[in-house]
Coordinates of C-alpha atoms and ligand atoms in Angstrom, one line a residue:
X1 CA 0.3 0.2 -0.3
X2 CA 1.5 3.7 -1.2
X3 CA 2.1 5.9 2.1
X4 CA 1.3 9.6 2.2
X5 CA 2.7 11.6 4.9
X6 CA 0.8 15.1 5.7
X7 CA 2.7 18.1 7.7
X8 CA 1.9 21.4 9.1
X9 CA -1.8 20.2 9.4
X10 CA -3.4 20.2 6.3
X11 CA -6.8 20.2 5.4
X12 CA -8.6 16.5 6.3
X13 CA -10.1 16.7 2.6
X14 CA -6.3 15.5 1.5
X15 CA -6.2 12.8 3.7
X16 CA -9.8 11.9 2.7
X17 CA -9.1 11.9 -1.3
X18 CA -5.6 10.4 -0.8
X19 CA -7.5 7.3 1.3
X20 CA -9.9 6.6 -1.1
X21 CA -6.9 6.3 -3.2
X22 CA -5.4 3.5 -2.1
X23 CA -2.9 5.5 0.1
X24 CA -1.9 4.7 4.0
X25 CA -2.0 8.4 5.1
X26 CA -0.5 9.8 8.5
X27 CA -1.1 13.0 9.4
X28 CA 0.9 15.6 11.7
X29 CA -0.1 18.8 13.0
X30 CA 3.6 20.8 12.9
X31 CA 6.4 21.3 10.8
X32 CA 9.6 18.8 10.5
X33 CA 13.3 19.7 10.5
X34 CA 15.7 18.3 7.8
X35 CA 16.5 15.2 10.2
X36 CA 13.0 14.7 11.8
X37 CA 11.8 14.8 8.2
X38 CA 14.0 12.4 6.7
X39 CA 13.3 9.8 9.6
X40 CA 9.3 10.2 8.9
X41 CA 10.2 9.5 5.2
X42 CA 11.1 6.2 5.3
X43 CA 8.6 4.5 3.3
X44 CA 6.7 7.3 2.2
X45 CA 6.0 7.8 -1.2
X46 CA 3.9 11.0 -1.3
X47 CA 5.0 14.5 1.2
X48 CA 2.2 17.4 1.9
X49 CA 3.4 20.1 3.5
X50 CA 2.9 23.9 3.8
X51 CA 5.7 27.0 4.0
X52 CA 7.2 25.9 7.2
X53 CA 8.6 22.3 6.2
X54 CA 12.4 23.0 4.1
X55 CA 12.6 20.0 1.9
X56 CA 16.1 20.2 1.2
X57 CA 18.3 18.6 -1.6
X58 CA 19.6 17.0 0.8
X59 CA 16.3 16.0 2.0
X60 CA 15.7 14.3 -1.7
X61 CA 18.8 13.1 -1.9
X62 CA 18.1 10.8 1.4
X63 CA 15.2 9.8 0.5
X64 CA 15.0 8.3 -3.4
X65 CA 11.9 6.4 -3.3
X66 CA 10.2 9.8 -2.2
X67 CA 8.1 10.2 -5.6
X68 CA 6.0 13.2 -5.7
X69 CA 5.7 16.7 -3.4
X70 CA 2.6 18.8 -2.7
X71 CA 2.6 21.6 -1.3
X72 CA -0.8 22.6 0.6
X73 CA -0.1 26.8 -0.4
X74 CA 1.0 29.0 -2.7
X75 CA 4.6 29.5 -2.9
X76 CA 7.2 26.5 -3.4
X77 CA 10.4 28.6 -2.7
X78 CA 10.6 26.3 0.7
X79 CA 11.5 22.7 -1.2
X80 CA 14.8 22.6 -3.8
X81 CA 12.8 22.0 -6.8
X82 CA 15.6 21.9 -8.7
X83 CA 16.9 19.0 -7.2
X84 CA 13.4 17.7 -6.3
X85 CA 13.0 17.3 -10.2
X86 CA 16.8 15.9 -10.8
X87 CA 15.9 13.4 -8.7
X88 CA 12.6 12.0 -10.8
X89 CA 10.2 13.9 -7.5
X90 CA 7.4 15.6 -9.1
X91 CA 5.9 19.1 -6.7
X92 CA 2.7 20.0 -7.2
X93 CA 1.3 23.5 -5.5
X94 CA -2.3 25.1 -5.6
X95 CA -1.3 28.2 -7.0
X96 CA -5.0 30.0 -6.7
X97 CA -7.0 28.4 -4.1
X98 CA -6.7 31.1 -1.5
X99 CA -6.6 34.4 -3.7
X100 CA -9.7 35.3 -2.8
X101 CA -8.5 35.1 1.3
X102 CA -5.7 37.3 0.9
X103 CA -7.4 40.4 -1.1
X104 CA -10.9 39.9 1.1
X105 CA -8.0 40.8 4.0
X106 CA -6.1 43.1 2.5
X107 CA -9.5 45.0 1.7
X108 CA -10.3 45.0 5.3
X109 CA -7.0 46.0 6.4
X110 CA -6.9 49.2 3.8
X111 CA -10.2 49.9 5.8
X112 CA -8.9 49.4 9.2
X113 CA -5.8 51.1 8.7
X114 CA -7.5 54.5 7.0
X115 CA -9.8 54.4 9.8
X116 CA -7.5 53.5 12.7
X117 CA -9.9 51.6 13.9
X118 CA -7.2 49.3 15.9
X119 CA -6.3 52.2 17.8
X120 CA -9.9 53.1 18.6
X121 CA -10.9 49.6 19.8
X122 CA -7.6 49.3 21.7
X123 CA -8.5 52.6 23.7
X124 CA -12.3 51.1 24.8
X125 CA -11.2 48.2 25.7
X126 CA -8.4 49.4 28.1
X127 CA -11.5 52.2 29.3
X128 CA -10.9 55.4 27.6
X129 CA -13.5 57.0 25.3
X130 CA -11.9 58.3 22.7
X131 CA -14.4 59.6 20.1
X132 CA -12.7 61.5 16.9
X133 CA -12.6 62.2 13.2
X134 CA -8.7 63.1 13.3
X135 CA -6.5 60.7 10.9
X136 CA -9.9 58.7 9.7
X137 CA -10.6 58.7 6.1
X138 CA -12.7 56.7 3.6
X139 CA -10.6 54.8 0.8
X140 CA -13.5 56.1 -1.8
X141 CA -11.2 58.1 -4.4
X142 CA -7.8 57.4 -2.9
X143 CA -4.7 55.6 -5.0
X144 CA -3.9 52.2 -4.1
X145 CA -0.5 51.5 -5.7
X146 CA -0.3 47.7 -5.8
X147 CA 3.3 46.2 -6.7
X148 CA 2.9 43.0 -8.2
X149 CA 0.5 42.6 -10.1
X150 CA -0.1 38.8 -10.4
X151 CA -3.3 36.1 -9.0
X152 CA -3.8 38.4 -6.2
X153 CA -2.4 42.0 -6.9
X154 CA -5.0 41.4 -10.3
X155 CA -8.2 40.5 -8.5
X156 CA -7.5 43.1 -5.7
X157 CA -7.4 45.9 -8.2
X158 CA -10.6 44.6 -8.7
X159 CA -12.5 44.6 -5.7
X160 CA -10.5 48.3 -4.9
X161 CA -11.8 49.7 -7.6
X162 CA -15.2 48.6 -7.4
X163 CA -15.0 50.2 -3.2
X164 CA -14.2 53.4 -5.5
X165 CA -10.2 53.7 -5.3
X166 CA -8.2 54.8 -7.7
X167 CA -6.3 51.8 -8.6
X168 CA -2.6 52.0 -10.0
X169 CA 0.2 49.2 -10.2
X170 CA 3.7 48.2 -11.2
X171 CA 4.7 44.6 -12.0
X172 CA 8.0 42.9 -13.7
X173 CA 6.2 41.9 -16.6
X174 CA 4.3 43.3 -18.9
X175 CA 0.3 42.6 -17.4
X176 CA -2.9 43.1 -18.4
X177 CA -4.5 46.3 -16.8
X178 CA -7.9 45.2 -15.6
X179 CA -10.3 47.6 -15.5
X180 CA -9.5 51.5 -14.9
X181 CA -6.3 50.6 -13.1
X182 CA -3.2 52.3 -14.3
X183 CA 0.0 50.4 -15.3
X184 CA 3.9 52.6 -13.8
X185 CA 6.8 52.1 -15.6
X186 CA 8.6 52.0 -12.4
X187 CA 8.3 51.5 -8.4
X188 CA 9.2 55.2 -7.9
X189 CA 6.3 56.3 -10.3
X190 CA 3.4 53.8 -7.9
X191 CA 5.6 55.6 -4.6
X192 CA 5.1 59.0 -5.6
X193 CA 1.3 58.5 -6.5
X194 CA -0.1 56.1 -4.1
X195 CA -2.0 56.8 -0.4
X196 CA -1.5 53.4 0.1
X197 CA 1.0 51.1 -1.0
X198 CA 0.5 47.0 -0.8
X199 CA 2.8 44.4 -2.0
X200 CA 2.2 41.0 -3.8
X201 CA 5.3 40.5 -4.8
X202 CA 6.4 36.5 -5.6
X203 CA 9.1 34.9 -3.4
X204 CA 12.0 35.0 -5.5
X205 CA 15.1 35.4 -4.4
X206 CA 15.8 39.2 -6.0
X207 CA 13.3 40.4 -3.9
X208 CA 15.2 40.0 -0.3
X209 CA 14.7 43.3 0.9
X210 CA 13.1 45.0 -2.0
X211 CA 11.4 47.8 0.2
X212 CA 13.5 49.4 2.8
X213 CA 14.4 53.2 3.9
X214 CA 14.8 54.1 0.6
X215 CA 11.2 53.0 -0.9
X216 CA 10.0 54.4 2.4
X217 CA 11.7 57.5 2.0
X218 CA 10.0 58.1 -1.6
X219 CA 6.2 57.0 -0.4
X220 CA 3.7 60.3 0.1
X221 CA 4.0 61.5 3.5
X222 CA 1.1 59.9 5.9
X223 CA 0.6 57.1 3.3
X224 CA -0.1 53.0 4.4
X225 CA 1.7 50.0 3.9
X226 CA 0.7 46.4 3.5
X227 CA 2.3 43.5 3.1
X228 CA 0.9 40.3 2.9
X229 CA 3.6 38.2 0.6
X230 CA 6.7 37.3 2.0
X231 CA 8.1 38.8 5.0
X232 CA 11.9 39.1 3.7
X233 CA 10.8 41.4 0.9
X234 CA 10.7 44.1 3.8
X235 CA 13.1 45.6 5.8
X236 CA 11.0 46.1 9.2
X237 CA 13.4 48.0 11.4
X238 CA 12.9 50.7 8.3
X239 CA 9.1 50.4 8.5
X240 CA 9.2 50.9 12.3
X241 CA 11.3 54.5 12.3
X242 CA 8.9 55.4 9.1
X243 CA 5.6 54.6 11.6
X244 CA 7.5 56.5 14.8
X245 CA 8.3 59.3 12.7
X246 CA 4.5 59.4 11.5
X247 CA 5.7 59.4 8.2
X248 CA 3.5 56.1 7.4
X249 CA 0.5 56.7 9.1
X250 CA -0.2 53.0 9.5
X251 CA 0.7 49.4 8.4
X252 CA -0.1 45.7 8.0
X253 CA 2.0 42.6 7.8
X254 CA 0.9 39.6 7.7
X255 CA 4.4 38.3 6.9
X256 CA 7.9 38.4 8.8
X257 CA 11.4 37.0 7.8
X258 CA 11.7 34.3 10.6
X259 CA 8.1 33.1 11.4
X260 CA 7.5 30.7 14.1
X261 CA 6.8 27.2 13.5
X262 CA 4.6 25.3 16.0
X263 CA 1.3 26.9 17.1
X264 CA 1.9 29.3 20.1
X265 CA 5.4 29.9 20.0
X266 CA 6.7 33.1 21.2
X267 CA 6.6 36.1 18.5
X268 CA 9.3 38.7 18.4
X269 CA 9.4 41.8 16.2
X270 CA 10.4 45.6 16.1
X271 CA 7.0 46.2 15.2
X272 CA 5.2 44.9 18.2
X273 CA 3.6 47.6 19.8
X274 CA 3.5 50.0 17.3
X275 CA 0.7 52.8 16.8
X276 CA -2.1 52.0 13.8
X277 CA -0.1 48.7 13.0
X278 CA -1.9 45.6 13.0
X279 CA 0.1 42.5 12.7
X280 CA -1.4 39.5 11.8
X281 CA 0.3 35.9 12.2
X282 CA 0.5 34.9 8.4
X283 CA -3.2 34.5 7.8
X284 CA -4.2 36.3 4.4
X285 CA -4.7 32.8 2.9
X286 CA -5.8 30.9 5.9
X287 CA -9.9 30.6 5.8
X288 CA -11.6 27.4 6.1
X289 CA -12.8 27.8 2.5
X290 CA -9.1 28.5 0.8
X291 CA -7.7 25.9 2.8
X292 CA -10.5 23.6 2.3
X293 CA -9.9 24.0 -1.3
X294 CA -6.2 23.7 -1.0
X295 CA -6.6 20.4 -0.1
X296 CA -8.5 19.1 -2.3
X297 CA -6.9 20.8 -5.5
X298 CA -3.2 19.5 -4.3
X299 CA -4.1 15.8 -3.5
X300 CA -6.1 16.0 -6.6
X301 CA -3.1 16.5 -8.4
X302 CA -1.1 14.0 -6.6
X303 CA -3.6 11.0 -7.0
X304 CA -3.9 12.0 -10.6
X305 CA 0.1 12.0 -11.1
X306 CA 0.2 8.9 -9.3
X307 CA -2.9 7.0 -11.3
X308 CA -1.9 8.7 -14.3
X309 CA 1.1 10.2 -14.8
X310 CA -0.4 13.2 -15.6
X311 CA 1.4 16.0 -14.2
X312 CA -0.3 19.5 -15.3
X313 CA 0.6 22.6 -13.3
X314 CA 3.3 20.6 -11.7
X315 CA 6.0 23.1 -10.5
X316 CA 9.1 21.4 -11.8
X317 CA 8.0 18.6 -14.2
X318 CA 7.7 19.1 -17.6
X319 CA 3.7 18.9 -18.0
X320 CA 1.2 16.5 -19.7
X321 CA -2.0 15.9 -19.4
X322 CA -3.5 12.3 -19.7
X323 CA -6.5 10.2 -19.2
X324 CA -6.5 6.5 -18.5
X325 CA -4.5 4.3 -20.3
X326 CA -5.8 1.5 -22.5
X327 CA -3.6 -1.8 -21.2
X328 CA 0.0 -0.7 -19.6
X329 CA 1.8 2.9 -19.5
X330 CA 4.8 3.7 -18.0
X331 CA 6.1 7.2 -17.5
X332 CA 9.8 8.0 -18.0
X333 CA 11.5 10.9 -17.1
X334 CA 14.7 11.4 -18.2
X335 CA 17.5 13.3 -19.6
X336 CA 16.7 16.1 -22.0
X337 CA 19.2 14.8 -24.9
X338 CA 18.5 13.6 -28.5
X339 CA 17.6 10.5 -29.2
X340 CA 15.8 8.8 -26.2
X341 CA 12.4 8.2 -27.6
X342 CA 13.8 6.3 -30.3
X343 CA 16.0 4.0 -27.6
X344 CA 12.7 3.7 -25.7
X345 CA 10.5 2.6 -28.8
X346 CA 13.3 0.7 -29.9
X347 CA 12.9 -1.6 -26.5
X348 CA 9.1 -1.9 -26.4
X349 CA 9.3 -3.0 -30.1
X350 CA 12.2 -5.7 -29.0
X351 CA 9.9 -7.3 -26.5
X352 CA 6.5 -7.3 -29.5
X353 CA 4.9 -4.6 -27.7
X354 CA 3.4 -2.0 -29.9
X355 CA 3.0 1.5 -29.2
X356 CA -1.1 2.6 -28.4
X357 CA 0.2 6.2 -27.6
X358 CA 3.0 8.3 -26.6
X359 CA 3.5 12.3 -25.2
X360 CA 6.5 14.0 -24.9
X361 CA 6.9 17.4 -22.8
X362 CA 10.8 18.9 -22.5
X363 CA 11.0 21.5 -19.2
X364 CA 15.0 22.8 -19.1
X365 CA 17.3 19.4 -18.5
X366 CA 14.4 17.0 -18.3
X367 CA 12.3 15.0 -20.7
X368 CA 9.1 13.5 -19.5
X369 CA 7.7 10.6 -22.2
X370 CA 4.8 8.9 -21.2
X371 CA 4.0 5.9 -23.6
X372 CA 1.1 3.2 -23.5
X373 CA 0.8 0.0 -24.9
X374 CA -0.8 -2.9 -25.6
X375 CA 0.1 -5.7 -23.3
X376 CA 1.4 -5.4 -19.8
X377 CA 5.2 -4.8 -19.1
X378 CA 7.3 -7.5 -18.7
X379 CA 9.8 -7.1 -16.1
X380 CA 12.5 -7.2 -18.3
X381 CA 11.6 -4.7 -20.1
X382 CA 11.0 -1.8 -17.3
X383 CA 14.7 -3.3 -15.8
X384 CA 16.1 -2.0 -19.6
X385 CA 14.5 1.1 -19.6
X386 CA 15.6 1.5 -16.0
X387 CA 18.9 1.4 -17.1
X388 CA 19.1 4.0 -19.9
X389 CA 21.6 6.0 -19.4
X390 CA 18.9 9.4 -19.6
X391 CA 17.0 7.9 -17.1
X392 CA 16.1 9.7 -14.2
X393 CA 12.9 7.5 -13.0
X394 CA 10.8 5.0 -14.5
X395 CA 6.8 5.2 -13.0
X396 CA 4.6 1.9 -14.2
X397 CA 0.9 2.4 -13.9
X398 CA -1.5 -0.1 -13.7
X399 CA -4.1 -0.6 -16.3
X400 CA -6.9 2.0 -15.8
X401 CA -9.8 2.2 -17.8
X402 CA -10.9 6.0 -18.9
Ligands
NAD501 N1 -0.4 36.4 3.6 C1 -0.9 34.6 2.7 O1 -1.1 34.0 3.7 C2 -0.9 34.7 1.7 C3 -1.4 33.6 0.9 C4 -1.1 33.6 -0.4 C5 -0.5 34.3 -1.2 N2 0.8 34.6 -0.7 C6 2.1 35.4 -1.3 O2 1.4 36.7 -2.2 C7 2.3 37.1 -3.5 C8 1.3 36.9 -4.3 O3 0.9 35.5 -4.6 P1 0.6 35.9 -6.1 O4 -0.5 34.1 -6.7 O5 -0.5 36.8 -6.7 O6 1.9 35.7 -7.1 P2 2.1 35.6 -8.6 O7 3.5 35.0 -8.8 O8 0.6 34.9 -9.2 O9 2.1 37.1 -8.7 C9 3.3 37.8 -8.9 C10 3.6 39.0 -9.1 O10 4.7 39.7 -8.9 C11 5.5 39.8 -9.9 N3 6.6 41.0 -9.1 C12 7.6 39.5 -8.6 N4 9.0 40.3 -8.4 C13 8.1 42.0 -8.3 C14 9.1 43.0 -7.8 N5 10.3 42.8 -7.9 N6 8.4 44.0 -8.1 C15 6.9 44.3 -8.7 N7 6.7 43.1 -9.2 C16 6.8 41.9 -9.3 C17 5.7 38.5 -10.8 O11 5.8 39.2 -12.1 C18 3.9 38.6 -10.8 O12 3.1 39.1 -11.7 C19 3.0 35.6 -3.3 O13 4.8 36.1 -2.4 C20 2.8 34.8 -2.3 O14 3.5 34.0 -1.6 C21 0.9 35.2 1.1

């Protein structure tokens, strides 16, 4: 029976779907560090994680039997994708499932900051009646600057406009502007116009520290700042100084450079205790709706992959979409060099089998060839395919109907 290990409190729908597909599933609440992870992966075919578990090249090297990893979140830079692909481990994530949740939280925070509701709430809980319009604003008519116009940034753009905001955005890539949103040619151009700046960039290494003292200085006086993307993109010391000086009128931060690993762990940050600053524990995408959808989506990808070899939306494998096979199927992940398919077909023909169908996709240094044949695979053929010098991993699939 194949085994799946699910870490970090993944929605139970994932265990249900994997269980229904024939997996023996173990679910743990927390993340594991490298040595504990390697130990826990003994005999495990499929690993499910969220953002805290680091799957390093070392983990992949020490667990050669692992076949696939599900990242039950959006980001995948906690996984060494290259090392995983080179070892024949397919990685899947859920790029869209929690987009709406992040957008709704950003909208809520923009309003809360503009009205200074956090401070009002703290005062009243402390027993002080502080009724005042000072520093309180409507968001209607104000300019929102969105940095990173991907899945989240672009959906936020639509909702913010619906609330009457003017939207400007900046993205490294040329993006289609939705509604009346205006693209900016540079981050500086955006910072000059926006009264609220919100970051929705991805976690690429080049974004480390992209928003610091220089960028805060360029923001308009008394503007608002939000980061719900990645913790390491913002210099928190610089943000603190700008809040204390009053240059930034308020901030909402959901992601931190060093986040505690476990529920209830202590949290330290230079941003604690600042006025009109909302701190949340990386919950932008954490709604029950999003977690359920992520669980369903990623588990579905893992089940499809192990049943048919389908790699649609894999973040590190060449991608092919497949249905059931007619008699027998094998998928050969191989080094992307000339002549591999010809060698595969010659081996298949040498065993008197006919190729019913064949699909090839490539991605950088890797090729992924899926072959359907008209009879069960002889063990000798499997051994010969595995012995090809270009072979990275061979997976044979049981017979399945369409
Ligand atoms: N807070 C949470 O709980 C939570 C939940 C989901 C996603 N996220 C994070 O939100 C971010 C956005 O997610 P997404 O799904 O929209 O990603 P995405 O990949 O669809 O969009 C990111 C966009 O940012 C752009 N970009 C990257 N670097 C940039 C830079 N330096 N300047 C300008 N543009 C830049 C990219 O070109 C891309 O269009 C990611 O970092 C993701 O990890 C956080």
